[in-house]
Amino acid sequence: MNTATITDRVLKAVEEAADEAVAFTSAMIRVPTVNPPGDCYEDCARLIGDTLKQCDFTVDYTAAEGRPEHTRQHPRVNVVGLRQGRHARPLVHLNGHFDVVPAGAGWTMDPFGGEVKDGRIYGRGSCDMKAGIAAAVFAAEAIRRAGVELAGSVEISGTVDEESGGFAGAAYLAQQGRLHASRADCVIIPEPLNVDRICIGHRGVYWFQVTTSGRIGHGSMPFLGVNAIEHMGVVLDRMRRELGPRLAGRMTQVPVVPPGARHATMNLNGIDGGQPVDGIQTPCVADCCRAVFDRRFLLEEGFEATKAEIIGLLDDVARDVADFRYDLRDLMVVHPVRTPEGSPLVASLERGIRTVLGREASQVASPGTYDHKHVDRIGGIKHCVAYGPGILDLAHQPDEWCGVDDLINATKVIALSILEMTGTVPTGE
Ligand SMILES: [Zn+2]
């Protein structure tokens, strides 16, 4: 078979499998893998595993033994399927998370019905990202049904807990050496980033808690105490007046979307201090106040400078305000990641998008974070992207849906990328 014939046959096989890919997506939606707390993970892992077995994959299950969130009530079970080609390498790994965020209010459809209507598959997790898992499975399956033998291998994993950090999921598989550079050459994560966009990374995350400590005193004589909430107020004011404009003035060269997220940003997640406002009040000066911040930093900023800037601000306040005492605690640090420039994986997807959709792909980076970080930083696999079906803006929304046309187009693009990245064995060899 020449290349043109192989491409045509694989694309045709994807189209012929369209109904099965839709049905598989609906079946996954009907397993309510809501996180938190992490419901029905094992059921969904088995559903994916059984489907992979039917597609000639060798399947195994990895429970996140030793992780505190892996409990008898809510076991964290991941599934990995391997289909070895002529050789073990190159190996393309497709990773999708099967946990979904809670349905929330505002639905007109059954969030766990998996209903298909007017060319859309509805349900929580339809676009984020059960359709993506179906695209991965049926991309590999279409290659098999087209009678094409791969020179390298394909691996597909379904993992848990992406929505809560992925530590029992993709990170765990990476730590176990299963999602690792020693076995895999590149990774596609079919997250919903829009079907003509390739996501090459994400910004960094720094969650931290600032505690200000004052001195309790009688509320009728507040001058005899030190009010920790007022001190936090000074911190917040400095952040707004000094840090805010600085962050807004920084812009990354990485193509983060939407454009507003190309700047460094910070959000105040929560604040808590003094007496509980619903409780019985007593005349006391607040001696403690805590606030949690979500700072998104740019590749160009780096973590060290990001943290040093916060410490600098707090130390400035300490110089200016009498009796100011603070404590800074890191809650979570995620370093930014970026697929290497000139990555052959990106090029293969760009070609696939041109062939399938007849238009040019664009490269984007995510304002948030996803499992790319674990693949890169724990697994050591640099050639990793997110590419999959579904519209990014619909993720986590009521009446979430994924277009059937998107699902099929993304399946085609992924199939062509697998062909290119693993290579094919000419027939008769
Ligand atoms: Zn997702």
Short mmCIF file of C-alpha atoms and ligand atoms in Angstrom, two decimals:
data_model
loop_
_atom_site.label_atom_id
_atom_site.label_comp_id
_atom_site.label_asym_id
_atom_site.label_seq_id
_atom_site.Cartn_x
_atom_site.Cartn_y
_atom_site.Cartn_z
CA MET A 1 0.00 0.00 0.00
CA ASN A 2 1.35 3.44 -0.79
CA THR A 3 0.89 6.33 1.65
CA ALA A 4 -2.15 7.77 -0.12
CA THR A 5 -3.91 4.42 -0.01
CA ILE A 6 -3.10 3.92 3.66
CA THR A 7 -4.42 7.39 4.56
CA ASP A 8 -7.63 6.88 2.57
CA ARG A 9 -8.28 3.48 4.04
CA VAL A 10 -7.73 4.65 7.61
CA LEU A 11 -9.94 7.72 7.18
CA LYS A 12 -12.66 5.53 5.70
CA ALA A 13 -12.36 3.09 8.58
CA VAL A 14 -12.84 5.99 11.04
CA GLU A 15 -16.04 6.99 9.25
CA GLU A 16 -17.32 3.44 9.29
CA ALA A 17 -16.70 3.25 13.04
CA ALA A 18 -18.47 6.57 13.77
CA ASP A 19 -21.56 5.03 15.37
CA GLU A 20 -19.42 2.83 17.59
CA ALA A 21 -17.29 5.79 18.72
CA VAL A 22 -20.44 7.76 19.61
CA ALA A 23 -21.94 4.77 21.44
CA PHE A 24 -18.71 4.27 23.39
CA THR A 25 -18.69 7.96 24.40
CA SER A 26 -22.32 7.71 25.59
CA ALA A 27 -21.56 4.53 27.51
CA MET A 28 -18.70 6.27 29.36
CA ILE A 29 -20.92 9.29 30.14
CA ARG A 30 -23.47 6.92 31.72
CA VAL A 31 -20.82 5.92 34.29
CA PRO A 32 -20.93 8.95 36.62
CA THR A 33 -17.24 9.25 37.49
CA VAL A 34 -17.79 12.41 39.50
CA ASN A 35 -14.75 13.96 41.17
CA PRO A 36 -14.87 14.80 43.98
CA PRO A 37 -15.23 12.27 45.49
CA GLY A 38 -14.14 9.91 42.70
CA ASP A 39 -17.23 7.78 42.07
CA CYS A 40 -17.40 4.68 39.85
CA TYR A 41 -13.78 4.88 38.72
CA GLU A 42 -13.32 1.12 38.61
CA ASP A 43 -16.49 0.66 36.51
CA CYS A 44 -15.28 3.20 33.97
CA ALA A 45 -11.76 1.77 33.89
CA ARG A 46 -13.27 -1.69 33.17
CA LEU A 47 -15.49 -0.28 30.43
CA ILE A 48 -12.48 1.30 28.73
CA GLY A 49 -10.36 -1.80 29.34
CA ASP A 50 -13.01 -4.15 27.86
CA THR A 51 -13.28 -1.95 24.77
CA LEU A 52 -9.48 -1.87 24.39
CA LYS A 53 -9.40 -5.69 24.63
CA GLN A 54 -11.94 -5.91 21.82
CA CYS A 55 -9.58 -3.70 19.81
CA ASP A 56 -6.70 -6.16 20.32
CA PHE A 57 -4.95 -4.29 23.14
CA THR A 58 -3.24 -6.03 26.04
CA VAL A 59 -4.86 -4.41 29.06
CA ASP A 60 -3.85 -3.98 32.65
CA TYR A 61 -5.15 -2.02 35.59
CA THR A 62 -3.11 0.05 38.02
CA ALA A 63 -4.63 1.09 41.33
CA ALA A 64 -2.88 4.01 43.03
CA GLU A 65 -1.62 1.95 45.98
CA GLY A 66 -0.21 4.10 48.74
CA ARG A 67 -2.02 7.28 47.74
CA PRO A 68 -4.26 8.58 50.57
CA GLU A 69 -7.15 9.23 48.16
CA HIS A 70 -7.12 5.58 47.03
CA THR A 71 -9.67 4.11 49.47
CA ARG A 72 -11.93 1.06 49.57
CA GLN A 73 -14.93 3.30 49.03
CA HIS A 74 -13.32 5.30 46.24
CA PRO A 75 -10.60 3.20 44.65
CA ARG A 76 -8.34 5.04 42.21
CA VAL A 77 -8.07 2.59 39.31
CA ASN A 78 -6.28 3.46 36.06
CA VAL A 79 -6.31 1.41 32.90
CA VAL A 80 -3.58 1.02 30.28
CA GLY A 81 -3.78 -0.87 26.99
CA LEU A 82 -0.81 -1.67 24.75
CA ARG A 83 -0.94 -2.75 21.15
CA GLN A 84 2.51 -3.68 20.05
CA GLY A 85 3.34 -3.19 16.39
CA ARG A 86 6.30 -4.69 14.55
CA HIS A 87 8.61 -3.05 17.10
CA ALA A 88 8.21 -1.75 20.65
CA ARG A 89 9.34 1.72 19.59
CA PRO A 90 8.50 4.34 18.59
CA LEU A 91 5.56 4.21 20.97
CA VAL A 92 2.74 6.76 20.83
CA HIS A 93 0.85 7.02 24.12
CA LEU A 94 -2.66 8.49 24.21
CA ASN A 95 -3.77 9.53 27.70
CA GLY A 96 -7.22 10.66 28.74
CA HIS A 97 -8.72 11.30 32.16
CA PHE A 98 -12.13 9.77 32.77
CA ASP A 99 -13.06 11.68 35.94
CA VAL A 100 -15.58 14.50 35.50
CA VAL A 101 -16.50 17.51 37.60
CA PRO A 102 -19.93 17.48 39.36
CA ALA A 103 -22.92 18.21 37.11
CA GLY A 104 -23.94 21.40 38.95
CA ALA A 105 -27.21 23.24 38.27
CA GLY A 106 -28.77 24.48 35.05
CA TRP A 107 -29.06 21.30 32.98
CA THR A 108 -31.92 20.74 30.54
CA MET A 109 -30.56 17.28 29.65
CA ASP A 110 -29.73 14.32 31.88
CA PRO A 111 -26.06 14.97 32.74
CA PHE A 112 -25.40 11.23 32.88
CA GLY A 113 -27.75 10.10 30.12
CA GLY A 114 -25.27 10.16 27.24
CA GLU A 115 -28.04 11.31 24.94
CA VAL A 116 -27.29 12.05 21.27
CA LYS A 117 -29.40 14.79 19.71
CA ASP A 118 -28.93 16.90 16.56
CA GLY A 119 -25.37 15.70 16.08
CA ARG A 120 -24.31 16.40 19.65
CA ILE A 121 -23.44 14.01 22.44
CA TYR A 122 -24.68 15.50 25.70
CA GLY A 123 -23.54 14.87 29.23
CA ARG A 124 -21.06 15.74 31.94
CA GLY A 125 -17.68 14.72 30.60
CA SER A 126 -18.84 14.52 26.99
CA CYS A 127 -16.28 17.06 25.84
CA ASP A 128 -14.01 16.98 28.92
CA MET A 129 -13.00 14.36 27.99
CA LYS A 130 -14.77 11.08 27.34
CA ALA A 131 -15.17 11.88 23.62
CA GLY A 132 -11.39 12.34 23.61
CA ILE A 133 -10.87 8.85 25.02
CA ALA A 134 -13.22 7.47 22.35
CA ALA A 135 -11.23 9.35 19.68
CA ALA A 136 -8.00 7.76 20.92
CA VAL A 137 -9.45 4.24 20.98
CA PHE A 138 -11.11 4.46 17.57
CA ALA A 139 -8.12 6.12 15.94
CA ALA A 140 -6.03 3.08 16.84
CA GLU A 141 -8.88 0.73 15.96
CA ALA A 142 -9.40 2.29 12.53
CA ILE A 143 -5.74 1.65 11.70
CA ARG A 144 -6.21 -2.01 12.61
CA ARG A 145 -9.45 -2.34 10.66
CA ALA A 146 -7.79 -0.76 7.64
CA GLY A 147 -5.33 -3.64 7.72
CA VAL A 148 -2.33 -1.39 8.33
CA GLU A 149 0.52 -2.79 10.39
CA LEU A 150 2.39 -0.24 12.48
CA ALA A 151 6.16 -0.30 12.68
CA GLY A 152 5.96 1.02 16.26
CA SER A 153 3.38 0.65 19.01
CA VAL A 154 0.33 2.37 20.44
CA GLU A 155 -0.63 2.65 24.07
CA ILE A 156 -3.85 4.13 25.47
CA SER A 157 -4.45 4.98 29.11
CA GLY A 158 -7.56 6.09 30.96
CA THR A 159 -6.63 7.81 34.20
CA VAL A 160 -8.32 9.26 37.28
CA ASP A 161 -8.32 12.52 39.19
CA GLU A 162 -7.10 14.97 36.54
CA GLU A 163 -9.65 17.45 37.80
CA SER A 164 -8.08 17.31 41.27
CA GLY A 165 -4.42 17.31 40.24
CA GLY A 166 -3.91 13.87 38.68
CA PHE A 167 -1.67 12.54 41.44
CA ALA A 168 -3.38 9.12 41.60
CA GLY A 169 -3.77 9.15 37.82
CA ALA A 170 -1.30 10.31 35.20
CA ALA A 171 1.30 11.26 37.84
CA TYR A 172 1.04 7.81 39.40
CA LEU A 173 1.52 6.04 36.07
CA ALA A 174 4.51 8.27 35.38
CA GLN A 175 6.03 7.47 38.79
CA GLN A 176 5.49 3.75 38.17
CA GLY A 177 7.46 4.08 34.92
CA ARG A 178 4.39 3.23 32.90
CA LEU A 179 3.88 6.67 31.38
CA HIS A 180 7.57 7.33 30.99
CA ALA A 181 10.28 8.25 28.50
CA SER A 182 11.81 4.80 29.00
CA ARG A 183 8.81 3.30 27.19
CA ALA A 184 7.05 6.06 25.26
CA ASP A 185 8.27 8.56 22.69
CA CYS A 186 5.36 10.96 22.56
CA VAL A 187 2.02 11.57 24.22
CA ILE A 188 -1.24 13.00 22.92
CA ILE A 189 -3.79 14.03 25.54
CA PRO A 190 -7.15 14.39 23.75
CA GLU A 191 -8.44 17.22 25.94
CA PRO A 192 -11.07 19.51 24.35
CA LEU A 193 -9.06 22.42 22.98
CA ASN A 194 -11.09 22.82 19.75
CA VAL A 195 -10.52 20.47 16.86
CA ASP A 196 -8.17 22.73 14.87
CA ARG A 197 -5.93 23.75 17.78
CA ILE A 198 -2.91 22.01 19.24
CA CYS A 199 -2.13 22.80 22.85
CA ILE A 200 1.59 22.94 23.54
CA GLY A 201 1.61 23.53 27.29
CA HIS A 202 0.36 25.62 30.16
CA ARG A 203 1.29 28.36 32.61
CA GLY A 204 2.64 27.65 36.07
CA VAL A 205 0.54 27.56 39.22
CA TYR A 206 1.55 28.76 42.67
CA TRP A 207 -1.06 28.36 45.39
CA PHE A 208 0.02 29.84 48.67
CA GLN A 209 -1.41 30.78 52.02
CA VAL A 210 -0.54 33.94 53.88
CA THR A 211 -1.31 34.09 57.59
CA THR A 212 -1.09 37.35 59.49
CA SER A 213 -0.84 37.14 63.26
CA GLY A 214 -1.93 39.96 65.57
CA ARG A 215 -2.59 40.16 69.30
CA ILE A 216 -5.96 39.57 70.92
CA GLY A 217 -7.42 42.41 73.00
CA HIS A 218 -10.75 43.78 74.20
CA GLY A 219 -12.92 45.06 71.36
CA SER A 220 -13.73 48.20 73.33
CA MET A 221 -10.02 49.07 73.49
CA PRO A 222 -8.73 47.89 70.09
CA PHE A 223 -5.63 50.07 70.47
CA LEU A 224 -4.40 47.56 73.07
CA GLY A 225 -4.44 44.70 70.55
CA VAL A 226 -3.14 44.13 67.01
CA ASN A 227 -5.80 43.38 64.41
CA ALA A 228 -4.60 40.65 62.02
CA ILE A 229 -7.45 41.30 59.54
CA GLU A 230 -6.44 44.93 59.17
CA HIS A 231 -2.88 43.78 58.51
CA MET A 232 -4.16 41.42 55.83
CA GLY A 233 -5.99 44.42 54.42
CA VAL A 234 -2.67 46.19 54.00
CA VAL A 235 -1.28 43.14 52.18
CA LEU A 236 -4.28 43.02 49.85
CA ASP A 237 -4.02 46.73 49.16
CA ARG A 238 -0.33 46.42 48.23
CA MET A 239 -1.10 43.48 46.01
CA ARG A 240 -3.79 45.44 44.22
CA ARG A 241 -1.84 48.67 43.84
CA GLU A 242 1.71 47.43 43.33
CA LEU A 243 1.71 43.80 42.27
CA GLY A 244 -1.41 43.96 40.08
CA PRO A 245 -0.03 46.43 37.51
CA ARG A 246 3.33 44.61 37.47
CA LEU A 247 1.66 41.30 36.62
CA ALA A 248 -0.55 42.89 33.99
CA GLY A 249 2.57 44.36 32.38
CA ARG A 250 4.20 40.97 31.86
CA MET A 251 3.37 38.97 28.77
CA THR A 252 4.50 35.51 27.72
CA GLN A 253 5.68 34.53 24.26
CA VAL A 254 3.78 31.24 24.69
CA PRO A 255 0.42 31.42 22.81
CA VAL A 256 -1.82 31.13 25.88
CA VAL A 257 -5.57 31.48 25.24
CA PRO A 258 -7.63 33.50 25.91
CA PRO A 259 -5.28 36.48 25.31
CA GLY A 260 -5.99 37.91 28.78
CA ALA A 261 -4.26 34.85 30.24
CA ARG A 262 -1.09 35.64 28.31
CA HIS A 263 -0.29 37.94 31.24
CA ALA A 264 0.67 36.84 34.73
CA THR A 265 -2.41 36.73 36.96
CA MET A 266 -3.40 36.31 40.58
CA ASN A 267 -6.71 35.41 42.23
CA LEU A 268 -7.66 35.59 45.89
CA ASN A 269 -9.28 32.18 46.52
CA GLY A 270 -10.51 32.70 50.06
CA ILE A 271 -10.06 34.58 53.27
CA ASP A 272 -10.84 33.78 56.85
CA GLY A 273 -10.07 35.69 60.02
CA GLY A 274 -11.29 36.66 63.46
CA GLN A 275 -14.51 35.26 64.85
CA PRO A 276 -16.83 33.13 62.70
CA VAL A 277 -19.34 35.69 61.43
CA ASP A 278 -22.31 33.36 62.01
CA GLY A 279 -21.33 32.65 65.62
CA ILE A 280 -22.04 34.53 68.81
CA GLN A 281 -19.94 37.69 68.80
CA THR A 282 -17.64 38.70 71.63
CA PRO A 283 -15.63 41.92 71.85
CA CYS A 284 -12.26 40.65 70.66
CA VAL A 285 -9.53 42.01 68.39
CA ALA A 286 -8.87 39.50 65.60
CA ASP A 287 -5.53 37.87 66.25
CA CYS A 288 -5.36 35.73 63.11
CA CYS A 289 -6.24 36.04 59.44
CA ARG A 290 -5.52 33.62 56.60
CA ALA A 291 -5.87 34.08 52.89
CA VAL A 292 -5.20 31.69 50.01
CA PHE A 293 -3.96 32.97 46.66
CA ASP A 294 -3.79 31.44 43.18
CA ARG A 295 -0.91 32.93 41.25
CA ARG A 296 -0.52 31.84 37.61
CA PHE A 297 3.01 32.46 36.46
CA LEU A 298 4.59 32.58 33.04
CA LEU A 299 7.31 30.37 31.63
CA GLU A 300 9.49 33.48 31.46
CA GLU A 301 8.92 34.32 35.15
CA GLY A 302 9.78 30.96 36.68
CA PHE A 303 8.79 29.81 40.13
CA GLU A 304 11.73 31.14 42.17
CA ALA A 305 11.22 34.74 41.07
CA THR A 306 7.46 34.41 41.48
CA LYS A 307 7.78 33.33 45.10
CA ALA A 308 10.56 35.86 45.82
CA GLU A 309 8.27 38.65 44.62
CA ILE A 310 5.58 37.64 47.12
CA ILE A 311 8.11 37.44 49.95
CA GLY A 312 9.45 40.86 48.93
CA LEU A 313 5.99 42.38 49.11
CA LEU A 314 5.31 40.89 52.54
CA ASP A 315 8.70 42.04 53.84
CA ASP A 316 7.98 45.56 52.58
CA VAL A 317 4.74 45.58 54.57
CA ALA A 318 6.64 44.31 57.62
CA ARG A 319 9.01 47.29 57.34
CA ASP A 320 6.20 49.80 57.05
CA VAL A 321 3.60 48.48 59.50
CA ALA A 322 4.31 48.16 63.22
CA ASP A 323 3.74 44.71 64.75
CA PHE A 324 3.16 43.10 61.33
CA ARG A 325 3.88 39.39 61.45
CA TYR A 326 3.25 36.94 58.66
CA ASP A 327 3.72 33.34 57.66
CA LEU A 328 3.87 32.15 54.06
CA ARG A 329 3.07 28.55 53.18
CA ASP A 330 3.25 26.91 49.74
CA LEU A 331 0.13 24.87 49.01
CA MET A 332 0.83 23.75 45.44
CA VAL A 333 3.45 24.45 42.81
CA VAL A 334 3.03 23.42 39.18
CA HIS A 335 5.82 24.45 36.87
CA PRO A 336 4.95 25.66 33.38
CA VAL A 337 5.52 23.24 30.51
CA ARG A 338 6.00 23.75 26.81
CA THR A 339 6.40 21.23 23.99
CA PRO A 340 9.81 21.73 22.32
CA GLU A 341 9.83 24.02 19.30
CA GLY A 342 9.91 22.02 16.08
CA SER A 343 8.39 18.93 17.74
CA PRO A 344 7.60 16.26 15.11
CA LEU A 345 4.45 15.42 17.06
CA VAL A 346 3.10 18.94 16.59
CA ALA A 347 4.06 18.85 12.91
CA SER A 348 2.22 15.53 12.41
CA LEU A 349 -0.96 16.91 13.98
CA GLU A 350 -0.70 20.09 11.91
CA ARG A 351 -0.51 17.98 8.76
CA GLY A 352 -3.43 15.85 9.97
CA ILE A 353 -5.60 18.91 10.64
CA ARG A 354 -4.78 20.26 7.17
CA THR A 355 -5.67 16.92 5.55
CA VAL A 356 -8.87 16.29 7.52
CA LEU A 357 -10.26 19.81 8.04
CA GLY A 358 -8.68 21.57 5.06
CA ARG A 359 -7.44 24.46 7.19
CA GLU A 360 -4.36 25.50 9.07
CA ALA A 361 -3.96 24.46 12.68
CA SER A 362 -3.13 26.97 15.35
CA GLN A 363 -0.97 26.40 18.40
CA VAL A 364 -2.30 27.41 21.79
CA ALA A 365 -1.35 27.00 25.42
CA SER A 366 -3.75 26.48 28.30
CA PRO A 367 -4.46 29.20 30.87
CA GLY A 368 -4.88 26.45 33.46
CA THR A 369 -3.04 23.20 33.89
CA TYR A 370 -3.69 19.60 32.95
CA ASP A 371 -1.84 16.27 33.00
CA HIS A 372 0.87 17.50 30.57
CA LYS A 373 2.90 18.54 33.63
CA HIS A 374 3.14 14.97 34.94
CA VAL A 375 4.00 13.55 31.53
CA ASP A 376 6.79 16.10 31.15
CA ARG A 377 8.16 16.55 34.64
CA ILE A 378 7.71 13.05 36.13
CA GLY A 379 7.54 10.95 32.98
CA GLY A 380 10.30 12.88 31.23
CA ILE A 381 8.42 12.77 27.90
CA LYS A 382 8.97 16.12 26.23
CA HIS A 383 6.95 15.55 23.06
CA CYS A 384 3.51 15.90 24.61
CA VAL A 385 0.51 17.91 23.43
CA ALA A 386 -3.19 18.17 24.10
CA TYR A 387 -5.29 17.68 21.01
CA GLY A 388 -8.83 16.37 20.94
CA PRO A 389 -12.50 16.85 20.06
CA GLY A 390 -14.80 19.33 21.76
CA ILE A 391 -15.02 23.05 22.39
CA LEU A 392 -12.94 24.26 25.33
CA ASP A 393 -15.54 26.77 26.53
CA LEU A 394 -18.14 24.00 27.05
CA ALA A 395 -16.02 22.10 29.56
CA HIS A 396 -17.53 22.08 33.07
CA GLN A 397 -20.67 23.93 31.81
CA PRO A 398 -24.32 22.82 32.17
CA ASP A 399 -25.56 20.98 29.04
CA GLU A 400 -21.97 20.14 28.13
CA TRP A 401 -21.80 18.51 24.70
CA CYS A 402 -19.38 17.33 22.06
CA GLY A 403 -20.22 17.44 18.36
CA VAL A 404 -20.24 14.08 16.58
CA ASP A 405 -18.44 15.75 13.66
CA ASP A 406 -15.73 16.98 16.06
CA LEU A 407 -15.34 13.49 17.49
CA ILE A 408 -14.92 11.95 14.04
CA ASN A 409 -12.59 14.66 12.75
CA ALA A 410 -10.35 14.49 15.82
CA THR A 411 -10.30 10.68 15.55
CA LYS A 412 -9.09 11.03 11.96
CA VAL A 413 -6.40 13.56 12.85
CA ILE A 414 -5.15 11.41 15.72
CA ALA A 415 -5.12 8.31 13.51
CA LEU A 416 -2.98 10.11 10.90
CA SER A 417 -0.63 11.32 13.62
CA ILE A 418 -0.24 7.76 14.97
CA LEU A 419 0.59 6.52 11.46
CA GLU A 420 3.19 9.20 11.05
CA MET A 421 4.76 8.94 14.50
CA THR A 422 5.01 5.14 14.62
CA GLY A 423 5.57 4.48 10.93
CA THR A 424 3.93 1.67 8.99
CA VAL A 425 5.18 -1.65 7.72
CA PRO A 426 4.77 -2.06 3.96
CA THR A 427 2.49 -5.01 3.16
CA GLY A 428 4.24 -8.21 2.14
CA GLU A 429 7.17 -7.62 4.49
ZN ZN B 1 -10.07 17.62 31.07
#
